[in-house]
Coordinates of C-alpha atoms and ligand atoms in Angstrom, one line a residue:
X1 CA 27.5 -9.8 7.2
X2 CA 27.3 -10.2 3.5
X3 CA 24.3 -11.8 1.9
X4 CA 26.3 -15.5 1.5
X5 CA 26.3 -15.2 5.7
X6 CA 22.9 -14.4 6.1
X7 CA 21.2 -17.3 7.9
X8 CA 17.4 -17.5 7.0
X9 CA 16.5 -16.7 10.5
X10 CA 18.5 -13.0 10.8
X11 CA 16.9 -10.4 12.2
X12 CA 15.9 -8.2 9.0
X13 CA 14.0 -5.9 10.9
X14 CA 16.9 -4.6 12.6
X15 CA 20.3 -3.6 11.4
X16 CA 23.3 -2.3 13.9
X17 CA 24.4 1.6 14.3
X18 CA 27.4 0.7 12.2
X19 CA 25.2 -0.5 9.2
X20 CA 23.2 3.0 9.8
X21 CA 25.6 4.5 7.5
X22 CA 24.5 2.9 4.8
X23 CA 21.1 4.3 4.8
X24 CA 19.8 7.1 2.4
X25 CA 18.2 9.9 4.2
X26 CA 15.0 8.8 4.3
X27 CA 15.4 5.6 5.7
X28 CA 16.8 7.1 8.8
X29 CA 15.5 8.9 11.7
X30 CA 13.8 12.7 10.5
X31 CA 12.9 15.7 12.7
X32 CA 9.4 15.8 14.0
X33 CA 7.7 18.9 12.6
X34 CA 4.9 19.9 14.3
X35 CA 4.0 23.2 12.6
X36 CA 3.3 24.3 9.7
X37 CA 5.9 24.6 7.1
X38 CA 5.8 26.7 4.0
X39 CA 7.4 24.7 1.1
X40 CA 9.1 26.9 -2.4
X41 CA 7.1 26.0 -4.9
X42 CA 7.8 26.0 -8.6
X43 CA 5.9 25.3 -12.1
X44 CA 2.3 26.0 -12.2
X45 CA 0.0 24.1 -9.5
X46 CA -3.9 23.9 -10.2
X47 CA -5.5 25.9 -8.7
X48 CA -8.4 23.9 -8.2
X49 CA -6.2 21.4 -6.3
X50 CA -7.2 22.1 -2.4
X51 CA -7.2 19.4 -0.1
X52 CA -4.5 18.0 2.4
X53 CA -1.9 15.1 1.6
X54 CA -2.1 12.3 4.1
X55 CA 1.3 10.2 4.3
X56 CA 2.0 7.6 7.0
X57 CA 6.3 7.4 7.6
X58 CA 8.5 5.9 10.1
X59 CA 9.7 9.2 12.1
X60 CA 11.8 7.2 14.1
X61 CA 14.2 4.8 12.4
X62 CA 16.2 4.1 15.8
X63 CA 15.3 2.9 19.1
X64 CA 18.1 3.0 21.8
X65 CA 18.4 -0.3 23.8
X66 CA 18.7 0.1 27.2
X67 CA 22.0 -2.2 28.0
X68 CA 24.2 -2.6 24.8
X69 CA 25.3 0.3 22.1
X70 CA 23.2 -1.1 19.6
X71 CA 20.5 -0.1 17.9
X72 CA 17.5 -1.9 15.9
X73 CA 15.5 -0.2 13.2
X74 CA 12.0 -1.4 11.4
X75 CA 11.6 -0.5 8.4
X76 CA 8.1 0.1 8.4
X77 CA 5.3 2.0 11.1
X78 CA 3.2 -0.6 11.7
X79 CA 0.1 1.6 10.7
X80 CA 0.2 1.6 6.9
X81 CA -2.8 3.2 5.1
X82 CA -4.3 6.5 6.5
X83 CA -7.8 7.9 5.7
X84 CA -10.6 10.0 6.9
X85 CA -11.9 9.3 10.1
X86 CA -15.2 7.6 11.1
X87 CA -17.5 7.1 13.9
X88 CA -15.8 4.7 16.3
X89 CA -17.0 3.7 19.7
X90 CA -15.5 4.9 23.1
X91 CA -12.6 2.4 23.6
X92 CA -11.2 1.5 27.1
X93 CA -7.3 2.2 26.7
X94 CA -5.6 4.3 29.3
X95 CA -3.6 5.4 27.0
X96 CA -5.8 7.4 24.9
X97 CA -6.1 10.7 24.8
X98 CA -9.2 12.7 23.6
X99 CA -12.6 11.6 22.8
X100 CA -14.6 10.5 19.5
X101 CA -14.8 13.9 17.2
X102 CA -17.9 14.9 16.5
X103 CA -16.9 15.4 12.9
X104 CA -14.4 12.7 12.6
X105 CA -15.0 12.7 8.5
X106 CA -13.0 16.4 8.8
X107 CA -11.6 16.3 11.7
X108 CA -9.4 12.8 12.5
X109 CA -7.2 10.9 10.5
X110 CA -7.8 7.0 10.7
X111 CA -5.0 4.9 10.0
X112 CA -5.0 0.8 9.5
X113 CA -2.7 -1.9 9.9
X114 CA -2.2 -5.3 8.7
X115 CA -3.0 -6.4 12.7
X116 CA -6.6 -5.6 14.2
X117 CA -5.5 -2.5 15.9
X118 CA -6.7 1.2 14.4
X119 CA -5.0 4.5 15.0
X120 CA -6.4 7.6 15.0
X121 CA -5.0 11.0 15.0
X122 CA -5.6 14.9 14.9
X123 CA -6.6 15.6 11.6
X124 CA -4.9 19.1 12.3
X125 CA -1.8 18.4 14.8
X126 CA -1.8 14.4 13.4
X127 CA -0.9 13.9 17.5
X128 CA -2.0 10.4 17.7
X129 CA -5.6 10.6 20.0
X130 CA -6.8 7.2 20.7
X131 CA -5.8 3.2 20.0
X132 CA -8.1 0.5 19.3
X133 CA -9.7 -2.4 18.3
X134 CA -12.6 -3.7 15.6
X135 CA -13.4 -5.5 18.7
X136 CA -14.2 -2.7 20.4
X137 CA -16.7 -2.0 17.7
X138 CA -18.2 -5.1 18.0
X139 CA -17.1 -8.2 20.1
X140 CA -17.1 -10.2 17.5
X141 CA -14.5 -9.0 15.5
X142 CA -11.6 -10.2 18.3
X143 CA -8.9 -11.8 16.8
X144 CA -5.0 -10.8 15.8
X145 CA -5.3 -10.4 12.2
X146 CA -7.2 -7.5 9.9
X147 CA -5.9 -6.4 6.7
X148 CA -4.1 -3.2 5.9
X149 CA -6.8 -2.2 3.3
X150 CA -10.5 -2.6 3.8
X151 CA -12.3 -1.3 0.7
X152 CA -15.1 1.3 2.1
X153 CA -18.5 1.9 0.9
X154 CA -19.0 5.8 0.6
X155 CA -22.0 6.1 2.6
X156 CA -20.5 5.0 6.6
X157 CA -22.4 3.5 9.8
X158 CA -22.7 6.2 12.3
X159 CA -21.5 4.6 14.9
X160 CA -19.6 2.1 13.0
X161 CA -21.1 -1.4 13.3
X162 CA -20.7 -5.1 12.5
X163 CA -23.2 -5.6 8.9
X164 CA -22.1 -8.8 8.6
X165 CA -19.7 -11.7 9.7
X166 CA -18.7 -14.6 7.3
X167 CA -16.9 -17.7 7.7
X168 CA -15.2 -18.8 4.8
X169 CA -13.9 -22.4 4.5
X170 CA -10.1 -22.1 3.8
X171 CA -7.3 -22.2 5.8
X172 CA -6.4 -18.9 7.5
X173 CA -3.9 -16.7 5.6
X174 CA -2.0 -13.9 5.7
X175 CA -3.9 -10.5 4.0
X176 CA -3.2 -7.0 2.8
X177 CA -6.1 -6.1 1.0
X178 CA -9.7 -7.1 -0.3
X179 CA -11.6 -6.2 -2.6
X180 CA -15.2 -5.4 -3.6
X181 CA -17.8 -4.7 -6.5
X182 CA -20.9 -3.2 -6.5
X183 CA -22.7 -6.4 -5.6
X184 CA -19.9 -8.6 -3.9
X185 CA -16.9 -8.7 -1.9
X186 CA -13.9 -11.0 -3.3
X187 CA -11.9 -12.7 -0.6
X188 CA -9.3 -13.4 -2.3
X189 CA -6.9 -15.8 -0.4
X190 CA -3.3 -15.3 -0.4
X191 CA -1.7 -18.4 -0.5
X192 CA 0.8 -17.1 2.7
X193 CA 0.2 -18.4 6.3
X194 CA 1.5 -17.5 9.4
X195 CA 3.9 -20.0 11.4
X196 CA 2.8 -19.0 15.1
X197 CA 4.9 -22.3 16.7
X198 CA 7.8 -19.7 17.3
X199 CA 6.5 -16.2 18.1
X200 CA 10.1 -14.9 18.7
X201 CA 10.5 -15.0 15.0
X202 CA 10.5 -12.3 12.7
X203 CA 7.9 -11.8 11.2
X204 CA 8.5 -12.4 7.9
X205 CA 10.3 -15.6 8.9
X206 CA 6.8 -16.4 10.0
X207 CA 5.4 -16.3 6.1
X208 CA 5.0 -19.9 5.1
X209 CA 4.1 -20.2 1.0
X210 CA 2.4 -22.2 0.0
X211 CA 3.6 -22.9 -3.4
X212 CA 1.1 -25.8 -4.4
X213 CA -2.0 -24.4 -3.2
X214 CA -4.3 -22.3 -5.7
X215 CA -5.2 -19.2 -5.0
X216 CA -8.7 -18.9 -4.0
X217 CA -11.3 -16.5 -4.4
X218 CA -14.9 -16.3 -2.5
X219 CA -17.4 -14.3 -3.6
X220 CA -19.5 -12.8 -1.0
X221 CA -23.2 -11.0 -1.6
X222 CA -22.3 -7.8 -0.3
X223 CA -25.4 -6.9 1.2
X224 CA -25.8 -10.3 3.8
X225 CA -21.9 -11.7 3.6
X226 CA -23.6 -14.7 1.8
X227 CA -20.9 -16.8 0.4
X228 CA -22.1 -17.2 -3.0
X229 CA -18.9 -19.0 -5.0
X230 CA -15.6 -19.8 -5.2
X231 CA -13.2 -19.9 -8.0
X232 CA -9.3 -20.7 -7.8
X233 CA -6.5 -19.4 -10.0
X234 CA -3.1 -21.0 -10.8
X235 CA -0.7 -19.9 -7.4
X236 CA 0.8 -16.5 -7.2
X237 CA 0.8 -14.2 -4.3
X238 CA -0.4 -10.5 -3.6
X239 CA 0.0 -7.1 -1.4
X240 CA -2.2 -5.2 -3.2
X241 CA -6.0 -5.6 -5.0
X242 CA -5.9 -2.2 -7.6
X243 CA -9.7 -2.2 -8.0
X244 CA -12.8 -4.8 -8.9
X245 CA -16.0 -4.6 -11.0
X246 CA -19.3 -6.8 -11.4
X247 CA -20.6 -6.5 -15.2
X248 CA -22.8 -8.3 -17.2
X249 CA -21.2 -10.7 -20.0
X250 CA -23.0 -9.8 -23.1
X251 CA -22.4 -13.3 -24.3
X252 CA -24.0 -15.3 -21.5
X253 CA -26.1 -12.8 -19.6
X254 CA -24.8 -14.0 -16.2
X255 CA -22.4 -11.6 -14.1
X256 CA -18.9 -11.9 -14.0
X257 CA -16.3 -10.1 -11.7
X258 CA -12.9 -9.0 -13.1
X259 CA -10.1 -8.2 -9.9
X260 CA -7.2 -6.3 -11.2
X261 CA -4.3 -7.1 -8.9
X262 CA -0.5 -6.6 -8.5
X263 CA 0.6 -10.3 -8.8
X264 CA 3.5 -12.1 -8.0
X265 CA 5.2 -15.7 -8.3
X266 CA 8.6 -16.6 -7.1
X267 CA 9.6 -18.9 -4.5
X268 CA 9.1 -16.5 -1.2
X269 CA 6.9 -14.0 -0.5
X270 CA 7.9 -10.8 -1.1
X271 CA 7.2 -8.7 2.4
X272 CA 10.9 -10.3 3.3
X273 CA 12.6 -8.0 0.5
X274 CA 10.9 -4.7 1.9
X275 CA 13.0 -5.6 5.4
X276 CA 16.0 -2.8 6.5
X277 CA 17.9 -5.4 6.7
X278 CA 17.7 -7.0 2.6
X279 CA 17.2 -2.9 1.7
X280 CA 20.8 -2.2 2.9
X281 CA 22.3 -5.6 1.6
X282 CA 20.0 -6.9 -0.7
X283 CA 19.7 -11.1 -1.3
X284 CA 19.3 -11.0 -4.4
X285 CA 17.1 -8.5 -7.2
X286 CA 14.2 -7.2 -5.9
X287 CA 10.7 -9.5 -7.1
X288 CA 8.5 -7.2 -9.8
X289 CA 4.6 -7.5 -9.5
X290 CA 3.0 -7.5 -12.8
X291 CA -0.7 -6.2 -13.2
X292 CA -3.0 -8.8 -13.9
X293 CA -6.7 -8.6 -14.6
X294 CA -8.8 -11.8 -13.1
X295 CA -11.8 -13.1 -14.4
X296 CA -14.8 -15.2 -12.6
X297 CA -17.7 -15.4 -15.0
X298 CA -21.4 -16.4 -14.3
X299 CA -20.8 -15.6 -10.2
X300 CA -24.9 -15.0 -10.0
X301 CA -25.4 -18.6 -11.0
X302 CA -22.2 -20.0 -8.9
X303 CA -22.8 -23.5 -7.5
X304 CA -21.3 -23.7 -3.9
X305 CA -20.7 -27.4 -4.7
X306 CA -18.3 -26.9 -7.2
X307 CA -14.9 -25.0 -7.9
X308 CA -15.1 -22.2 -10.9
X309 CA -11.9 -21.1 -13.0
X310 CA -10.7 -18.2 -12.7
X311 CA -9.0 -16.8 -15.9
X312 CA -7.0 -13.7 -17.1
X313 CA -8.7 -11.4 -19.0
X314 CA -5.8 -8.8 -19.3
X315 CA -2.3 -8.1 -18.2
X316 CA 0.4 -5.1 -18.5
X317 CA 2.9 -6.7 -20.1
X318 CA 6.8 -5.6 -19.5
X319 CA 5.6 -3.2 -16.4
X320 CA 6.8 -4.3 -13.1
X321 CA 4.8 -2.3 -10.5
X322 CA 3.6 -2.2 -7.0
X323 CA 1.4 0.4 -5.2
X324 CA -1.2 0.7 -7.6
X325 CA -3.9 4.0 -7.4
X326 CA -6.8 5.0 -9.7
X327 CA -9.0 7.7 -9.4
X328 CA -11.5 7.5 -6.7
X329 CA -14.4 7.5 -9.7
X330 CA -13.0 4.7 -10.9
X331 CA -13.3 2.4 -8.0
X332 CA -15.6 0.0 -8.9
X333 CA -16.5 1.2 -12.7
X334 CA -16.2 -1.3 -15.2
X335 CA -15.0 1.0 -17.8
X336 CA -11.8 2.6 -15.8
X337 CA -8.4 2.6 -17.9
X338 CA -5.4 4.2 -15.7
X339 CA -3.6 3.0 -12.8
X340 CA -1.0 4.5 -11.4
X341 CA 2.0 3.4 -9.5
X342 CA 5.5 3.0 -8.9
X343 CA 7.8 0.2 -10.8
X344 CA 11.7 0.0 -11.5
X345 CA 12.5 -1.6 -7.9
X346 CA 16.4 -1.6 -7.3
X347 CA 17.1 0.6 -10.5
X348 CA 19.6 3.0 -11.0
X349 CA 18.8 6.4 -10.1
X350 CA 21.4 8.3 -12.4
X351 CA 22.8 11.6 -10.6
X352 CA 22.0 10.9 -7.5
X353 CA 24.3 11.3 -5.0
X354 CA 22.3 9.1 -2.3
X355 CA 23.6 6.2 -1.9
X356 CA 21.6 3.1 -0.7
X357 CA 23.5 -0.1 0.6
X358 CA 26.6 -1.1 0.6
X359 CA 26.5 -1.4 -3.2
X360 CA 26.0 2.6 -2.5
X361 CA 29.2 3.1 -0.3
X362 CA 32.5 2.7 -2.2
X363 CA 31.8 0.9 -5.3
X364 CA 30.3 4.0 -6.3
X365 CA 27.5 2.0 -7.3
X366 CA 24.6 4.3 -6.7
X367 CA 21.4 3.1 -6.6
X368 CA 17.7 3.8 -5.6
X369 CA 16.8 0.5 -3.7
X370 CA 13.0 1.9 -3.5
X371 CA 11.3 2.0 -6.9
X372 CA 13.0 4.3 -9.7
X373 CA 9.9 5.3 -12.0
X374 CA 6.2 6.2 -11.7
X375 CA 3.7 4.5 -14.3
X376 CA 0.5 5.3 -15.6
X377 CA -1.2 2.2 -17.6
X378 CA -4.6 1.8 -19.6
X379 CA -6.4 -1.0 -19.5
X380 CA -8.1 -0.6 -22.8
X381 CA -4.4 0.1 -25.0
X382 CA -2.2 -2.6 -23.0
X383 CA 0.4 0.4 -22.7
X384 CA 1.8 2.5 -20.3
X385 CA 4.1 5.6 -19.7
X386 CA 6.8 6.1 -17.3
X387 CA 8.1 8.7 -15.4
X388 CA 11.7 8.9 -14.2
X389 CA 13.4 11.9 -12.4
X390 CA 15.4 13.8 -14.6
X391 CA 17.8 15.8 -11.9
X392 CA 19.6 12.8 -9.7
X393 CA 16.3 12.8 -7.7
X394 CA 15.4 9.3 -6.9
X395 CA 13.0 6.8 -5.1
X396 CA 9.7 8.6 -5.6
X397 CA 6.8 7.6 -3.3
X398 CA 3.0 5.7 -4.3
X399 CA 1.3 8.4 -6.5
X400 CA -1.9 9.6 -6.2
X401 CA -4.1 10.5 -8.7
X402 CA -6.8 13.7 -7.8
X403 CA -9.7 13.8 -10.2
X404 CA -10.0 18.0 -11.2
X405 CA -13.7 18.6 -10.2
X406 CA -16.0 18.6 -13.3
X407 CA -13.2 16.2 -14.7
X408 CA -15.3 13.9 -17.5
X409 CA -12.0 12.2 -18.5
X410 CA -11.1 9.7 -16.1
X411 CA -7.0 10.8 -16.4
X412 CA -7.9 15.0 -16.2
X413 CA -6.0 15.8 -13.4
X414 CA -2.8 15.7 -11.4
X415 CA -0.4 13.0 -10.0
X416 CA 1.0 13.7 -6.6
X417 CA 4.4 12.3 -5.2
X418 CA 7.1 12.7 -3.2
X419 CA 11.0 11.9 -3.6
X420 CA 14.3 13.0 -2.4
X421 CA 16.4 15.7 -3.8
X422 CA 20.1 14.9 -5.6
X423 CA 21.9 15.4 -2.9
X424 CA 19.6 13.6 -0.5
X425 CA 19.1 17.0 1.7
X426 CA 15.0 17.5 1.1
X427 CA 12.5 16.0 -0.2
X428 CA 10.2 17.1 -3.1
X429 CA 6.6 16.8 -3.4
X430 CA 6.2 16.8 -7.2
X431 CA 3.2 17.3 -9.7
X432 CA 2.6 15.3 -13.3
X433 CA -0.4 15.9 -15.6
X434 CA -2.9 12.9 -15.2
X435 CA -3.1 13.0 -19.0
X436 CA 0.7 13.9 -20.6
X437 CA 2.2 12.3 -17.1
X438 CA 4.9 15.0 -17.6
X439 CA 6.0 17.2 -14.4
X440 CA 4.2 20.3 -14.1
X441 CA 4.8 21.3 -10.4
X442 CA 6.9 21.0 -7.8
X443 CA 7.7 22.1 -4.2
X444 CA 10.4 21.8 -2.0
X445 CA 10.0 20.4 1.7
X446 CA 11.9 21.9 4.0
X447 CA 12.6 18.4 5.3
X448 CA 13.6 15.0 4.1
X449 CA 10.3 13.0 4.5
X450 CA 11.1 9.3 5.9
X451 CA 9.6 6.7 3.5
X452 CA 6.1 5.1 4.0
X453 CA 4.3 3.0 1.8
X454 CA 1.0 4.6 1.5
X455 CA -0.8 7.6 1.4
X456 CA -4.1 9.5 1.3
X457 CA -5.2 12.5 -0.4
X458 CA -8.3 14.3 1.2
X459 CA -10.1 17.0 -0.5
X460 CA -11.5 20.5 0.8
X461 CA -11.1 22.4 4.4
X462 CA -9.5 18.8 6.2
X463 CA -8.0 19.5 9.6
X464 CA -8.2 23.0 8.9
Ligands
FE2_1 FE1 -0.4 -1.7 1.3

């Protein structure tokens, strides 16, 4: 099916075993590996850096149907951001194995979704130990939707508990992230909604922009859930809220919020593109997010009555860029510069000898369909750097950025990601200087690691 045949209501979730072969590596099923591994390591590692690297992946690209010779593939695991566990209730599904940790901060792995359903794991084996809802931590919180990234204060409820429930007057929406200050938490709505009058759709095909609405923030007093504002911005659409801040304006005393956020604006939304389906036989060029800094000024004097304007402060020009990090210090700090992530989606990955697509099969057209480059921008210059693999490796992964302890620059430490080798055989967990962004490290995986979108790095004796 070429992309001139594709009806808007194809399955992009799914792609047949002939199409398999157009698949790079790590789009395809990978070898469960449930011991330890030692990895070959080369350049020179910190040797402060001791922790454990939290990635969620697919595993399983294929799922054998039980009547035909086909099979369908997703793209994506379902559970999308993994994190230190927390004190969660007892939960009532048969299928759960093991009970609450004691020490669940060390000792499980806690990984959300976009759907109210949480995952947790064995922080040492990562066997997956138990399934459940946020209703199960408080009735109230039934319902389908969540969001894939919750921000988190540092000091957690033991047991977890409901603080707070708000209802905010807009229409429901589909959400990947929030976002929070010191004071306030920003709903900020993304002008997407779910069509639920066919269920049997995919779910992208389910997306519904809204191309005339605004997109709407409300600001919520973090310590009651009081709704406290609202402000609207010209449309555009989001996955991904980079970090927020409260500050006092010097030139009118009251407090304003700036969100910094991975932006988009095109005519559909862009969850469609990130389908097996358009990754194999892409529609047309991939949509770039641009980095965009949002303002809301005067939010301590906001009158509920009345709309505010939200403005932009600042933007990374000429960088297009999706899975944004920052250091964990910098959450929340009005004064943070860097933020690192990948951009270059659908460039050439020179050298490589993976192909991806069918661009990648014959033409000898060779390209890395999943993000070409790591960045590294500052706030306070308007610049950034890029890094690009220099040996035909290609589509590196979401970077993370690990502060070295006793670090008092914000970029004084190392960069952690992982692509695929030139020939597509193993991955490679790599290692760039927070402050040069140049490689200093790397170590090969004995294994190709199956692509994920996010990751977590945990520091100290985790799982251990
Ligand atoms: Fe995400």
């Amino acid at each position: 099916m070429n992309s001139e045949q594709k009806p808007r209501g194809y399955n992009w979730y799914t792609v047949t075993e002939d199409d398999l072969k157009y698949a790079p590596p790590y789009l395809r099923d990978v070898p469960e590996t449930p011991k330890e591994v030692e990895c070959k390591l080369a350049g020179t590692w910190p040797t402060w850096l001791h922790g454990s690297f939290l990635r969620v992946g697919v595993g399983r690209f294929t799922v054998p149907l039980s009547d035909d010779d086909s099979k369908p593939k997703a793209v994506f695991s379902i559970f999308l951001t993994p994190r230190r566990g927390m004190h969660l209730p007892q939960d009532k599904n048969p299928y759960s194995r093991g009970t609450q940790s004691a020490n669940p901060a060390t000792e499980e792995i806690l990984v959300h979704s976009d759907w109210n359903i949480m995952q947790i794991c064995d922080a040492r084996t990562l066997e997956p130990k138990r399934l459940l809802t946020y209703a199960q931590i408080d009735p109230e919180l039934a319902g389908y939707g969540s969001c894939a990234h919750p921000p988190h204060d540092h000091v957690a409820a033991n047991p977890a508990a409901l603080v707070w429930k708000s209802p905010l007057p807009c229409k429901p929406c589909y959400t990947h992230a929030l976002a929070m200050t010191d004071k306030y938490v920003v709903f900020v709505r993304n002008p997407v909604h779910m069509d639920t009058s066919d269920t049997t759709k995919p779910l992208c095909d389910m997306m519904i922009c809204e191309h005339d609405s605004p997109t709407q923030f409300f600001i919520l007093d973090k310590t009651d859930g009081k709704h406290v504002g609202t402000y609207q911005s010209k449309n555009f659409y989001f996955f991904h809220t980079v970090n927020a801040y409260d500050y006092v304006d010097p030139t009118t005393g009251g407090v304003n919020i700036h969100v910094d956020i991975i932006s988009y604006k095109d005519d559909h939304y862009p969850y469609s593109e990130y389908s097996i389906g358009n990754i194999l036989d892409p529609l047309k060029p991939f949509q770039n997010g641009t980095l965009v800094r949002y303002q809301m000024d005067s939010v301590d004097r906001a009158d509920l009555g009345k709309v505010g304007r939200v403005s932009i402060a600042s933007a990374i020009a000429g960088l297009p860029c999706e899975l944004p990090r920052i250091s964990k210090p910098a959450s929340m700090d009005s004064s943070y510069r860097y933020v690192y992530g990948v951009s270059g989606n659908g460039v050439p990955a020179p050298g490589t000898e993976v192909p991806i697509g069918r661009l990648g099969n014959g033409l000898k057209v060779v390209h890395s369909s999943f993000y070409g480059y790591l960045f590294k921008s500052d706030w306070q210059t308007g610049t950034f750097k890029l890094w690009k693999p220099q040996n035909g490796e290609s589509c590196p992964s979401e970077p993370i950025f690990i502060q070295r302890p006793g670090a008092t620059d914000e970029d004084d430490g190392i960069v952690i990601s992982i692509m695929i080798n030139r020939e597509g055989t193993h991955s490679i967990l790599i290692g760039l200087d927070g402050k040069t962004f140049e490689e200093v490290a790397r170590a090969d995986m004995p294994q190709v690691y199956a692509l994920g979108p996010h990751g977590s790095f945990v520091e100290g004796d985790f799982g251990l």
